[in-house]
Amino acid sequence: MRHDHLITAKQLSREDIETVLDHAAEIADDPAAYGDRHAGTLLGLLFFEPSTRTKMSFETAMKRLGGDVVDMGSVESSSVKKGESLADTARVIEGYADALVLRHPSQGAAKMVSEFVDVPLLNAGDGAGHHPTQTLLDLYTMRETAGLDGLTVGIMGDLKYGRTVHSLSYALTNFDVQQHFISPKSLQLPRNVRYDLHETGAMVKEHTDLEGILPSLDVLYVTRIQRERFPDENEYRKVAGQYSIGLEALEPAKDDLVVMHPLPRVDEIDPEIDDTHYANYFEQAHNGVPVRMALLDLMLGGEL
Ligand code: NCD
């Protein structure tokens, strides 16, 4: 299927995902071979929310393909401050760039903008909605470490507001993967996501404790409580600090458990895990570059 834009992981078939991951693996093997591939191409960066990894890895990816970026910069220094609408901002920047990457605090923002622009638009996070490019690097990391089919995956933390979780859970339904969701009751999956997952016939279970399910997991994907999305700070305080793991908590786990996290972490994973064989989150972040190179190459070439 040909995609004009990448808005949600729901639009990606297994074949689409494998095309991106295979291409990312080719690029990771010989990145220099792609150094001139998109010389002269400009990627427009529209980030209305903080970002380190996503923005910098998109920028690195575009530059490693021989292109460059034009960056709207911070909201504070842009015309958004003067009251310009998101649609207008995007329509202007599409005139400067060959593709756009958008991160925005409002759920549905990327979908809305995609109706106004003709160049490829990549959703880099829309509020508590979706984050499909993160999902591609998550899947790449899983495939490299644990293999993708026949897996039992635990996804723990803020499942309500965590957009990486929503995108990942949709994408995993394309594979033979059992999904276990671990969270406090107040941060369980949104009803619509749960409904969609059940509709696909995916093997999905929800838990409030990690302990019981941990020994059967091949991958544990830990997420940050999304403090900035809580309408009430008191509600955040009730759940802050819960669902953090240290080395001792991992004792009952399989020896080859892969621990992942989209980062940034706050206190969900004790740094004592960082130097153990469980930790894969820094490699996961590094994989953002070959995966985004692959995605940009395929989308700019009209091959995805
Ligand atoms: C995530 C995001 O922005 O949703 N970060 C990222 O892109 N790696 C996760 C988070 O902020 O918790």
PDB file of C-alpha atoms and ligand atoms in Angstrom:
ATOM      1  CA  MET A   1       0.000   0.000   0.000  1.00  0.00           C
ATOM      2  CA  ARG A   2       1.193   3.500  -0.818  1.00  0.00           C
ATOM      3  CA  HIS A   3       1.049   5.947   2.126  1.00  0.00           C
ATOM      4  CA  ASP A   4       0.981   9.686   1.505  1.00  0.00           C
ATOM      5  CA  HIS A   5       1.425  10.344   5.221  1.00  0.00           C
ATOM      6  CA  LEU A   6       2.266   8.346   8.342  1.00  0.00           C
ATOM      7  CA  ILE A   7      -0.270   9.289  11.003  1.00  0.00           C
ATOM      8  CA  THR A   8      -0.961   6.139  13.024  1.00  0.00           C
ATOM      9  CA  ALA A   9       0.494   2.653  13.365  1.00  0.00           C
ATOM     10  CA  LYS A  10      -2.967   1.341  12.496  1.00  0.00           C
ATOM     11  CA  GLN A  11      -2.351   2.144   8.841  1.00  0.00           C
ATOM     12  CA  LEU A  12       0.733  -0.118   8.701  1.00  0.00           C
ATOM     13  CA  SER A  13       0.379  -3.706   7.516  1.00  0.00           C
ATOM     14  CA  ARG A  14       2.832  -6.426   8.441  1.00  0.00           C
ATOM     15  CA  GLU A  15       4.317  -6.079   4.976  1.00  0.00           C
ATOM     16  CA  ASP A  16       4.792  -2.301   5.414  1.00  0.00           C
ATOM     17  CA  ILE A  17       6.489  -2.854   8.760  1.00  0.00           C
ATOM     18  CA  GLU A  18       8.787  -5.532   7.380  1.00  0.00           C
ATOM     19  CA  THR A  19       9.698  -3.331   4.415  1.00  0.00           C
ATOM     20  CA  VAL A  20      10.828  -0.552   6.770  1.00  0.00           C
ATOM     21  CA  LEU A  21      12.645  -2.873   9.178  1.00  0.00           C
ATOM     22  CA  ASP A  22      14.439  -4.752   6.382  1.00  0.00           C
ATOM     23  CA  HIS A  23      15.524  -1.504   4.802  1.00  0.00           C
ATOM     24  CA  ALA A  24      16.672  -0.161   8.190  1.00  0.00           C
ATOM     25  CA  ALA A  25      18.808  -3.289   8.632  1.00  0.00           C
ATOM     26  CA  GLU A  26      20.393  -2.743   5.191  1.00  0.00           C
ATOM     27  CA  ILE A  27      21.139   0.863   6.103  1.00  0.00           C
ATOM     28  CA  ALA A  28      22.546  -0.071   9.524  1.00  0.00           C
ATOM     29  CA  ASP A  29      24.938  -2.503   7.775  1.00  0.00           C
ATOM     30  CA  ASP A  30      26.377   0.148   5.477  1.00  0.00           C
ATOM     31  CA  PRO A  31      25.140   3.670   6.348  1.00  0.00           C
ATOM     32  CA  ALA A  32      27.809   5.363   4.209  1.00  0.00           C
ATOM     33  CA  ALA A  33      26.268   3.844   1.079  1.00  0.00           C
ATOM     34  CA  TYR A  34      23.229   6.090   1.610  1.00  0.00           C
ATOM     35  CA  GLY A  35      25.171   9.302   2.254  1.00  0.00           C
ATOM     36  CA  ASP A  36      24.112  11.019  -1.003  1.00  0.00           C
ATOM     37  CA  ARG A  37      20.789   9.335  -1.456  1.00  0.00           C
ATOM     38  CA  HIS A  38      18.705  12.443  -0.755  1.00  0.00           C
ATOM     39  CA  ALA A  39      21.183  15.238  -1.392  1.00  0.00           C
ATOM     40  CA  GLY A  40      19.324  18.545  -1.549  1.00  0.00           C
ATOM     41  CA  THR A  41      16.217  17.216   0.217  1.00  0.00           C
ATOM     42  CA  LEU A  42      14.857  19.317   3.069  1.00  0.00           C
ATOM     43  CA  LEU A  43      12.860  17.973   5.994  1.00  0.00           C
ATOM     44  CA  GLY A  44      10.661  20.482   7.856  1.00  0.00           C
ATOM     45  CA  LEU A  45      10.582  20.037  11.633  1.00  0.00           C
ATOM     46  CA  LEU A  46       7.498  21.315  13.438  1.00  0.00           C
ATOM     47  CA  PHE A  47       7.842  20.487  17.115  1.00  0.00           C
ATOM     48  CA  PHE A  48       5.233  22.077  19.365  1.00  0.00           C
ATOM     49  CA  GLU A  49       6.265  19.903  22.340  1.00  0.00           C
ATOM     50  CA  PRO A  50       9.631  19.071  23.899  1.00  0.00           C
ATOM     51  CA  SER A  51      11.690  16.396  22.160  1.00  0.00           C
ATOM     52  CA  THR A  52      15.284  15.225  22.252  1.00  0.00           C
ATOM     53  CA  ARG A  53      15.490  11.789  20.625  1.00  0.00           C
ATOM     54  CA  THR A  54      12.740  12.047  18.058  1.00  0.00           C
ATOM     55  CA  LYS A  55      13.759  15.440  16.753  1.00  0.00           C
ATOM     56  CA  MET A  56      17.506  14.806  16.812  1.00  0.00           C
ATOM     57  CA  SER A  57      17.238  11.357  15.255  1.00  0.00           C
ATOM     58  CA  PHE A  58      15.041  12.690  12.435  1.00  0.00           C
ATOM     59  CA  GLU A  59      17.590  15.435  11.895  1.00  0.00           C
ATOM     60  CA  THR A  60      20.487  12.969  11.992  1.00  0.00           C
ATOM     61  CA  ALA A  61      18.644  10.621   9.631  1.00  0.00           C
ATOM     62  CA  MET A  62      17.934  13.337   7.067  1.00  0.00           C
ATOM     63  CA  LYS A  63      21.533  14.579   7.197  1.00  0.00           C
ATOM     64  CA  ARG A  64      22.936  11.051   6.931  1.00  0.00           C
ATOM     65  CA  LEU A  65      20.890  10.653   3.749  1.00  0.00           C
ATOM     66  CA  GLY A  66      22.603  13.745   2.349  1.00  0.00           C
ATOM     67  CA  GLY A  67      19.722  16.135   3.013  1.00  0.00           C
ATOM     68  CA  ASP A  68      19.134  18.830   5.604  1.00  0.00           C
ATOM     69  CA  VAL A  69      16.410  20.177   7.892  1.00  0.00           C
ATOM     70  CA  VAL A  70      14.524  23.426   8.293  1.00  0.00           C
ATOM     71  CA  ASP A  71      13.328  23.787  11.843  1.00  0.00           C
ATOM     72  CA  MET A  72      10.435  25.941  13.025  1.00  0.00           C
ATOM     73  CA  GLY A  73      12.297  26.195  16.346  1.00  0.00           C
ATOM     74  CA  SER A  74      10.523  26.660  19.633  1.00  0.00           C
ATOM     75  CA  VAL A  75       6.897  27.729  19.796  1.00  0.00           C
ATOM     76  CA  GLU A  76       8.073  30.733  21.814  1.00  0.00           C
ATOM     77  CA  SER A  77      10.148  32.078  18.919  1.00  0.00           C
ATOM     78  CA  SER A  78       7.707  31.241  16.096  1.00  0.00           C
ATOM     79  CA  SER A  79       4.664  33.009  14.666  1.00  0.00           C
ATOM     80  CA  VAL A  80       2.478  30.580  16.607  1.00  0.00           C
ATOM     81  CA  LYS A  81       3.017  33.087  19.418  1.00  0.00           C
ATOM     82  CA  LYS A  82       1.277  35.697  17.233  1.00  0.00           C
ATOM     83  CA  GLY A  83      -1.754  33.443  16.945  1.00  0.00           C
ATOM     84  CA  GLU A  84      -1.025  31.655  13.674  1.00  0.00           C
ATOM     85  CA  SER A  85      -3.044  28.463  13.246  1.00  0.00           C
ATOM     86  CA  LEU A  86      -1.396  25.051  13.008  1.00  0.00           C
ATOM     87  CA  ALA A  87      -2.818  24.525   9.531  1.00  0.00           C
ATOM     88  CA  ASP A  88      -1.369  27.834   8.295  1.00  0.00           C
ATOM     89  CA  THR A  89       2.036  27.145   9.832  1.00  0.00           C
ATOM     90  CA  ALA A  90       2.149  23.711   8.185  1.00  0.00           C
ATOM     91  CA  ARG A  91       0.993  25.061   4.813  1.00  0.00           C
ATOM     92  CA  VAL A  92       3.729  27.665   4.838  1.00  0.00           C
ATOM     93  CA  ILE A  93       6.506  25.251   5.837  1.00  0.00           C
ATOM     94  CA  GLU A  94       5.447  22.670   3.235  1.00  0.00           C
ATOM     95  CA  GLY A  95       6.458  25.308   0.684  1.00  0.00           C
ATOM     96  CA  TYR A  96      10.008  25.203   2.084  1.00  0.00           C
ATOM     97  CA  ALA A  97      10.444  21.474   2.644  1.00  0.00           C
ATOM     98  CA  ASP A  98      10.020  18.127   0.858  1.00  0.00           C
ATOM     99  CA  ALA A  99       8.479  16.384   3.882  1.00  0.00           C
ATOM    100  CA  LEU A 100       7.269  17.426   7.327  1.00  0.00           C
ATOM    101  CA  VAL A 101       7.612  15.955  10.798  1.00  0.00           C
ATOM    102  CA  LEU A 102       5.043  17.143  13.325  1.00  0.00           C
ATOM    103  CA  ARG A 103       4.846  16.789  17.099  1.00  0.00           C
ATOM    104  CA  HIS A 104       1.940  18.465  18.819  1.00  0.00           C
ATOM    105  CA  PRO A 105       0.221  18.285  22.226  1.00  0.00           C
ATOM    106  CA  SER A 106      -3.264  17.827  20.724  1.00  0.00           C
ATOM    107  CA  GLN A 107      -4.481  14.362  19.854  1.00  0.00           C
ATOM    108  CA  GLY A 108      -5.562  14.335  16.215  1.00  0.00           C
ATOM    109  CA  ALA A 109      -3.254  17.236  15.219  1.00  0.00           C
ATOM    110  CA  ALA A 110      -1.301  15.198  12.659  1.00  0.00           C
ATOM    111  CA  LYS A 111      -4.486  13.859  11.072  1.00  0.00           C
ATOM    112  CA  MET A 112      -5.852  17.387  10.793  1.00  0.00           C
ATOM    113  CA  VAL A 113      -2.656  18.788   9.246  1.00  0.00           C
ATOM    114  CA  SER A 114      -2.458  15.862   6.791  1.00  0.00           C
ATOM    115  CA  GLU A 115      -5.650  17.190   5.234  1.00  0.00           C
ATOM    116  CA  PHE A 116      -3.938  20.479   4.394  1.00  0.00           C
ATOM    117  CA  VAL A 117      -0.525  19.438   3.090  1.00  0.00           C
ATOM    118  CA  ASP A 118       0.625  17.575  -0.011  1.00  0.00           C
ATOM    119  CA  VAL A 119       4.174  16.650   1.015  1.00  0.00           C
ATOM    120  CA  PRO A 120       4.598  13.508   3.168  1.00  0.00           C
ATOM    121  CA  LEU A 121       3.734  14.225   6.806  1.00  0.00           C
ATOM    122  CA  LEU A 122       5.152  12.061   9.582  1.00  0.00           C
ATOM    123  CA  ASN A 123       3.421  12.091  12.956  1.00  0.00           C
ATOM    124  CA  ALA A 124       6.101  12.357  15.657  1.00  0.00           C
ATOM    125  CA  GLY A 125       3.536  12.294  18.484  1.00  0.00           C
ATOM    126  CA  ASP A 126       0.074  13.857  18.791  1.00  0.00           C
ATOM    127  CA  GLY A 127      -0.853  14.319  22.439  1.00  0.00           C
ATOM    128  CA  ALA A 128      -1.966  11.039  23.973  1.00  0.00           C
ATOM    129  CA  GLY A 129      -2.697   9.692  20.477  1.00  0.00           C
ATOM    130  CA  HIS A 130      -0.052   7.991  18.381  1.00  0.00           C
ATOM    131  CA  HIS A 131       3.695   7.854  17.761  1.00  0.00           C
ATOM    132  CA  PRO A 132       4.147   5.507  14.804  1.00  0.00           C
ATOM    133  CA  THR A 133       7.802   6.233  14.031  1.00  0.00           C
ATOM    134  CA  GLN A 134       8.722   5.326  17.617  1.00  0.00           C
ATOM    135  CA  THR A 135       6.864   2.066  17.076  1.00  0.00           C
ATOM    136  CA  LEU A 136       8.973   1.222  14.039  1.00  0.00           C
ATOM    137  CA  LEU A 137      12.171   1.601  16.032  1.00  0.00           C
ATOM    138  CA  ASP A 138      10.636  -0.359  18.912  1.00  0.00           C
ATOM    139  CA  LEU A 139       9.776  -3.209  16.547  1.00  0.00           C
ATOM    140  CA  TYR A 140      13.219  -3.055  14.973  1.00  0.00           C
ATOM    141  CA  THR A 141      14.785  -3.348  18.436  1.00  0.00           C
ATOM    142  CA  MET A 142      12.504  -6.262  19.346  1.00  0.00           C
ATOM    143  CA  ARG A 143      13.288  -8.052  16.106  1.00  0.00           C
ATOM    144  CA  GLU A 144      17.054  -7.592  16.625  1.00  0.00           C
ATOM    145  CA  THR A 145      16.981  -8.826  20.222  1.00  0.00           C
ATOM    146  CA  ALA A 146      14.102 -11.228  20.799  1.00  0.00           C
ATOM    147  CA  GLY A 147      12.745 -11.889  17.297  1.00  0.00           C
ATOM    148  CA  LEU A 148       9.210 -10.761  16.509  1.00  0.00           C
ATOM    149  CA  ASP A 149       7.009 -13.824  16.230  1.00  0.00           C
ATOM    150  CA  GLY A 150       6.093 -16.102  19.112  1.00  0.00           C
ATOM    151  CA  LEU A 151       6.822 -13.385  21.656  1.00  0.00           C
ATOM    152  CA  THR A 152       5.213 -12.592  24.976  1.00  0.00           C
ATOM    153  CA  VAL A 153       5.458  -8.851  25.571  1.00  0.00           C
ATOM    154  CA  GLY A 154       4.621  -6.918  28.748  1.00  0.00           C
ATOM    155  CA  ILE A 155       3.847  -3.225  28.361  1.00  0.00           C
ATOM    156  CA  MET A 156       3.922  -1.408  31.683  1.00  0.00           C
ATOM    157  CA  GLY A 157       3.255   2.086  33.015  1.00  0.00           C
ATOM    158  CA  ASP A 158       1.018   4.812  31.643  1.00  0.00           C
ATOM    159  CA  LEU A 159      -1.126   2.989  29.113  1.00  0.00           C
ATOM    160  CA  LYS A 160      -3.781   5.670  29.115  1.00  0.00           C
ATOM    161  CA  TYR A 161      -1.783   8.690  28.011  1.00  0.00           C
ATOM    162  CA  GLY A 162       1.252   6.884  26.550  1.00  0.00           C
ATOM    163  CA  ARG A 163       1.101   7.342  22.783  1.00  0.00           C
ATOM    164  CA  THR A 164       4.060   5.002  22.220  1.00  0.00           C
ATOM    165  CA  VAL A 165       1.983   2.258  23.861  1.00  0.00           C
ATOM    166  CA  HIS A 166      -1.042   2.875  21.653  1.00  0.00           C
ATOM    167  CA  SER A 167       0.993   2.717  18.465  1.00  0.00           C
ATOM    168  CA  LEU A 168       3.059  -0.270  19.577  1.00  0.00           C
ATOM    169  CA  SER A 169       0.034  -2.301  20.638  1.00  0.00           C
ATOM    170  CA  TYR A 170      -1.660  -1.774  17.257  1.00  0.00           C
ATOM    171  CA  ALA A 171       1.475  -2.731  15.347  1.00  0.00           C
ATOM    172  CA  LEU A 172       2.051  -5.869  17.423  1.00  0.00           C
ATOM    173  CA  THR A 173      -1.316  -7.262  16.345  1.00  0.00           C
ATOM    174  CA  ASN A 174       0.327  -7.933  12.957  1.00  0.00           C
ATOM    175  CA  PHE A 175       2.591 -10.498  14.577  1.00  0.00           C
ATOM    176  CA  ASP A 176       2.192 -13.642  16.634  1.00  0.00           C
ATOM    177  CA  VAL A 177       2.629 -11.777  19.918  1.00  0.00           C
ATOM    178  CA  GLN A 178       0.823 -12.084  23.245  1.00  0.00           C
ATOM    179  CA  GLN A 179       0.404  -8.659  24.813  1.00  0.00           C
ATOM    180  CA  HIS A 180       0.160  -8.137  28.579  1.00  0.00           C
ATOM    181  CA  PHE A 181      -0.652  -4.649  29.827  1.00  0.00           C
ATOM    182  CA  ILE A 182       0.435  -3.780  33.354  1.00  0.00           C
ATOM    183  CA  SER A 183      -0.737  -0.539  34.954  1.00  0.00           C
ATOM    184  CA  PRO A 184      -2.712   0.967  37.821  1.00  0.00           C
ATOM    185  CA  LYS A 185      -6.449   0.824  37.169  1.00  0.00           C
ATOM    186  CA  SER A 186      -6.554   4.579  36.544  1.00  0.00           C
ATOM    187  CA  LEU A 187      -3.993   4.336  33.718  1.00  0.00           C
ATOM    188  CA  GLN A 188      -5.328   1.351  31.806  1.00  0.00           C
ATOM    189  CA  LEU A 189      -5.614   1.399  28.016  1.00  0.00           C
ATOM    190  CA  PRO A 190      -8.211   3.825  26.640  1.00  0.00           C
ATOM    191  CA  ARG A 191     -11.463   2.090  25.808  1.00  0.00           C
ATOM    192  CA  ASN A 192     -11.149   2.676  22.064  1.00  0.00           C
ATOM    193  CA  VAL A 193      -7.661   1.141  21.929  1.00  0.00           C
ATOM    194  CA  ARG A 194      -8.785  -1.878  23.964  1.00  0.00           C
ATOM    195  CA  TYR A 195     -11.780  -2.278  21.652  1.00  0.00           C
ATOM    196  CA  ASP A 196      -9.626  -2.067  18.518  1.00  0.00           C
ATOM    197  CA  LEU A 197      -7.178  -4.639  19.874  1.00  0.00           C
ATOM    198  CA  HIS A 198      -9.968  -7.071  20.715  1.00  0.00           C
ATOM    199  CA  GLU A 199     -11.457  -6.541  17.247  1.00  0.00           C
ATOM    200  CA  THR A 200      -8.242  -7.821  15.653  1.00  0.00           C
ATOM    201  CA  GLY A 201      -8.483 -10.998  17.722  1.00  0.00           C
ATOM    202  CA  ALA A 202      -5.105 -10.208  19.331  1.00  0.00           C
ATOM    203  CA  MET A 203      -4.084 -12.005  22.517  1.00  0.00           C
ATOM    204  CA  VAL A 204      -4.369  -9.197  25.051  1.00  0.00           C
ATOM    205  CA  LYS A 205      -4.537  -9.311  28.863  1.00  0.00           C
ATOM    206  CA  GLU A 206      -4.568  -6.566  31.483  1.00  0.00           C
ATOM    207  CA  HIS A 207      -2.918  -6.749  34.908  1.00  0.00           C
ATOM    208  CA  THR A 208      -2.367  -4.453  37.867  1.00  0.00           C
ATOM    209  CA  ASP A 209       0.822  -6.263  39.006  1.00  0.00           C
ATOM    210  CA  LEU A 210       3.985  -7.181  37.183  1.00  0.00           C
ATOM    211  CA  GLU A 211       4.930  -9.997  39.541  1.00  0.00           C
ATOM    212  CA  GLY A 212       2.570 -12.681  38.304  1.00  0.00           C
ATOM    213  CA  ILE A 213       3.244 -12.219  34.612  1.00  0.00           C
ATOM    214  CA  LEU A 214       6.965 -11.323  34.671  1.00  0.00           C
ATOM    215  CA  PRO A 215       8.336 -14.912  34.470  1.00  0.00           C
ATOM    216  CA  SER A 216       6.584 -15.511  31.130  1.00  0.00           C
ATOM    217  CA  LEU A 217       7.745 -12.303  29.416  1.00  0.00           C
ATOM    218  CA  ASP A 218      10.319 -12.127  26.604  1.00  0.00           C
ATOM    219  CA  VAL A 219      10.147  -8.332  26.443  1.00  0.00           C
ATOM    220  CA  LEU A 220       9.206  -5.801  29.126  1.00  0.00           C
ATOM    221  CA  TYR A 221       8.425  -2.385  27.621  1.00  0.00           C
ATOM    222  CA  VAL A 222       8.406   0.186  30.422  1.00  0.00           C
ATOM    223  CA  THR A 223       6.920   3.668  30.009  1.00  0.00           C
ATOM    224  CA  ARG A 224       6.960   6.971  31.860  1.00  0.00           C
ATOM    225  CA  ILE A 225       3.871   8.292  33.620  1.00  0.00           C
ATOM    226  CA  GLN A 226       2.913  11.175  31.305  1.00  0.00           C
ATOM    227  CA  ARG A 227       2.700  13.853  33.979  1.00  0.00           C
ATOM    228  CA  GLU A 228       2.066  16.668  31.477  1.00  0.00           C
ATOM    229  CA  ARG A 229      -1.173  15.026  30.282  1.00  0.00           C
ATOM    230  CA  PHE A 230      -2.847  14.721  33.693  1.00  0.00           C
ATOM    231  CA  PRO A 231      -5.670  17.227  34.078  1.00  0.00           C
ATOM    232  CA  ASP A 232      -5.122  17.100  37.860  1.00  0.00           C
ATOM    233  CA  GLU A 233      -1.684  17.034  39.520  1.00  0.00           C
ATOM    234  CA  ASN A 234      -3.175  15.171  42.525  1.00  0.00           C
ATOM    235  CA  GLU A 235      -4.106  12.289  40.251  1.00  0.00           C
ATOM    236  CA  TYR A 236      -0.513  12.181  39.030  1.00  0.00           C
ATOM    237  CA  ARG A 237       0.823  12.077  42.586  1.00  0.00           C
ATOM    238  CA  LYS A 238      -1.346   9.051  43.360  1.00  0.00           C
ATOM    239  CA  VAL A 239       0.424   6.959  40.720  1.00  0.00           C
ATOM    240  CA  ALA A 240       3.894   8.570  40.565  1.00  0.00           C
ATOM    241  CA  GLY A 241       6.677   6.214  41.581  1.00  0.00           C
ATOM    242  CA  GLN A 242       4.559   3.081  41.233  1.00  0.00           C
ATOM    243  CA  TYR A 243       5.568   0.519  38.624  1.00  0.00           C
ATOM    244  CA  SER A 244       9.275   1.213  38.799  1.00  0.00           C
ATOM    245  CA  ILE A 245      11.676  -1.701  38.521  1.00  0.00           C
ATOM    246  CA  GLY A 246      15.039  -2.420  40.087  1.00  0.00           C
ATOM    247  CA  LEU A 247      17.347  -5.385  39.605  1.00  0.00           C
ATOM    248  CA  GLU A 248      15.801  -7.334  42.466  1.00  0.00           C
ATOM    249  CA  ALA A 249      12.353  -7.111  40.899  1.00  0.00           C
ATOM    250  CA  LEU A 250      13.748  -8.822  37.782  1.00  0.00           C
ATOM    251  CA  GLU A 251      14.936 -11.918  39.631  1.00  0.00           C
ATOM    252  CA  PRO A 252      11.937 -14.066  38.597  1.00  0.00           C
ATOM    253  CA  ALA A 253      12.325 -12.980  34.941  1.00  0.00           C
ATOM    254  CA  LYS A 254      13.667 -15.118  32.107  1.00  0.00           C
ATOM    255  CA  ASP A 255      17.411 -14.760  31.810  1.00  0.00           C
ATOM    256  CA  ASP A 256      17.101 -13.363  28.296  1.00  0.00           C
ATOM    257  CA  LEU A 257      14.346 -10.847  29.123  1.00  0.00           C
ATOM    258  CA  VAL A 258      14.729  -7.697  27.011  1.00  0.00           C
ATOM    259  CA  VAL A 259      13.892  -4.482  28.891  1.00  0.00           C
ATOM    260  CA  MET A 260      12.899  -1.580  26.652  1.00  0.00           C
ATOM    261  CA  HIS A 261      11.768   2.011  27.255  1.00  0.00           C
ATOM    262  CA  PRO A 262      11.067   4.744  24.687  1.00  0.00           C
ATOM    263  CA  LEU A 263      12.833   7.240  27.016  1.00  0.00           C
ATOM    264  CA  PRO A 264      12.994   9.701  28.631  1.00  0.00           C
ATOM    265  CA  ARG A 265      12.786   7.783  31.902  1.00  0.00           C
ATOM    266  CA  VAL A 266      12.106   9.434  35.198  1.00  0.00           C
ATOM    267  CA  ASP A 267      12.295   6.735  37.871  1.00  0.00           C
ATOM    268  CA  GLU A 268      10.699   3.741  36.132  1.00  0.00           C
ATOM    269  CA  ILE A 269      13.948   1.828  35.638  1.00  0.00           C
ATOM    270  CA  ASP A 270      16.632   1.947  38.296  1.00  0.00           C
ATOM    271  CA  PRO A 271      19.988   2.865  36.698  1.00  0.00           C
ATOM    272  CA  GLU A 272      21.428  -0.297  38.307  1.00  0.00           C
ATOM    273  CA  ILE A 273      19.765  -2.167  35.417  1.00  0.00           C
ATOM    274  CA  ASP A 274      21.578  -0.081  32.786  1.00  0.00           C
ATOM    275  CA  ASP A 275      24.757  -2.159  32.754  1.00  0.00           C
ATOM    276  CA  THR A 276      23.036  -5.535  32.783  1.00  0.00           C
ATOM    277  CA  HIS A 277      22.199  -7.697  29.769  1.00  0.00           C
ATOM    278  CA  TYR A 278      18.491  -6.878  30.277  1.00  0.00           C
ATOM    279  CA  ALA A 279      18.899  -3.212  29.295  1.00  0.00           C
ATOM    280  CA  ASN A 280      18.213  -2.392  25.674  1.00  0.00           C
ATOM    281  CA  TYR A 281      16.811   1.126  25.896  1.00  0.00           C
ATOM    282  CA  PHE A 282      19.898   3.011  24.795  1.00  0.00           C
ATOM    283  CA  GLU A 283      20.352   0.763  21.739  1.00  0.00           C
ATOM    284  CA  GLN A 284      16.635   1.256  21.140  1.00  0.00           C
ATOM    285  CA  ALA A 285      17.142   5.044  21.032  1.00  0.00           C
ATOM    286  CA  HIS A 286      20.145   4.646  18.719  1.00  0.00           C
ATOM    287  CA  ASN A 287      18.078   2.506  16.369  1.00  0.00           C
ATOM    288  CA  GLY A 288      15.973   5.614  15.745  1.00  0.00           C
ATOM    289  CA  VAL A 289      18.519   6.770  13.173  1.00  0.00           C
ATOM    290  CA  PRO A 290      18.618   3.800  10.751  1.00  0.00           C
ATOM    291  CA  VAL A 291      14.876   3.269  11.150  1.00  0.00           C
ATOM    292  CA  ARG A 292      14.056   6.916  10.387  1.00  0.00           C
ATOM    293  CA  MET A 293      16.562   6.887   7.512  1.00  0.00           C
ATOM    294  CA  ALA A 294      14.725   3.882   6.089  1.00  0.00           C
ATOM    295  CA  LEU A 295      11.337   5.473   6.589  1.00  0.00           C
ATOM    296  CA  LEU A 296      12.363   8.772   4.998  1.00  0.00           C
ATOM    297  CA  ASP A 297      14.054   7.016   2.089  1.00  0.00           C
ATOM    298  CA  LEU A 298      10.969   4.896   1.402  1.00  0.00           C
ATOM    299  CA  MET A 299       8.447   7.695   1.791  1.00  0.00           C
ATOM    300  CA  LEU A 300      10.409  10.257  -0.204  1.00  0.00           C
ATOM    301  CA  GLY A 301      10.859   7.650  -2.929  1.00  0.00           C
ATOM    302  CA  GLY A 302       7.146   6.800  -2.935  1.00  0.00           C
ATOM    303  CA  GLU A 303       7.977   3.206  -2.019  1.00  0.00           C
ATOM    304  CA  LEU A 304       5.914   2.812   1.136  1.00  0.00           C
TER     305      LEU A 304
HETATM  306  C1  NCD B   1       8.005   9.416  24.019  1.00  0.00           C
HETATM  307  C2  NCD B   1       6.957  10.423  23.560  1.00  0.00           C
HETATM  308  O1  NCD B   1       7.294  11.568  23.260  1.00  0.00           O
HETATM  309  O2  NCD B   1       5.817  10.001  23.511  1.00  0.00           O
HETATM  310  N1  NCD B   1       9.321   9.873  23.834  1.00  0.00           N
HETATM  311  C3  NCD B   1       9.959   9.595  22.653  1.00  0.00           C
HETATM  312  O3  NCD B   1       9.568  10.072  21.609  1.00  0.00           O
HETATM  313  N2  NCD B   1      10.979   8.713  22.704  1.00  0.00           N
HETATM  314  C4  NCD B   1       7.794   8.878  25.374  1.00  0.00           C
HETATM  315  C5  NCD B   1       7.628   9.818  26.524  1.00  0.00           C
HETATM  316  O4  NCD B   1       7.749  11.032  26.399  1.00  0.00           O
HETATM  317  O5  NCD B   1       7.411   9.308  27.630  1.00  0.00           O
END
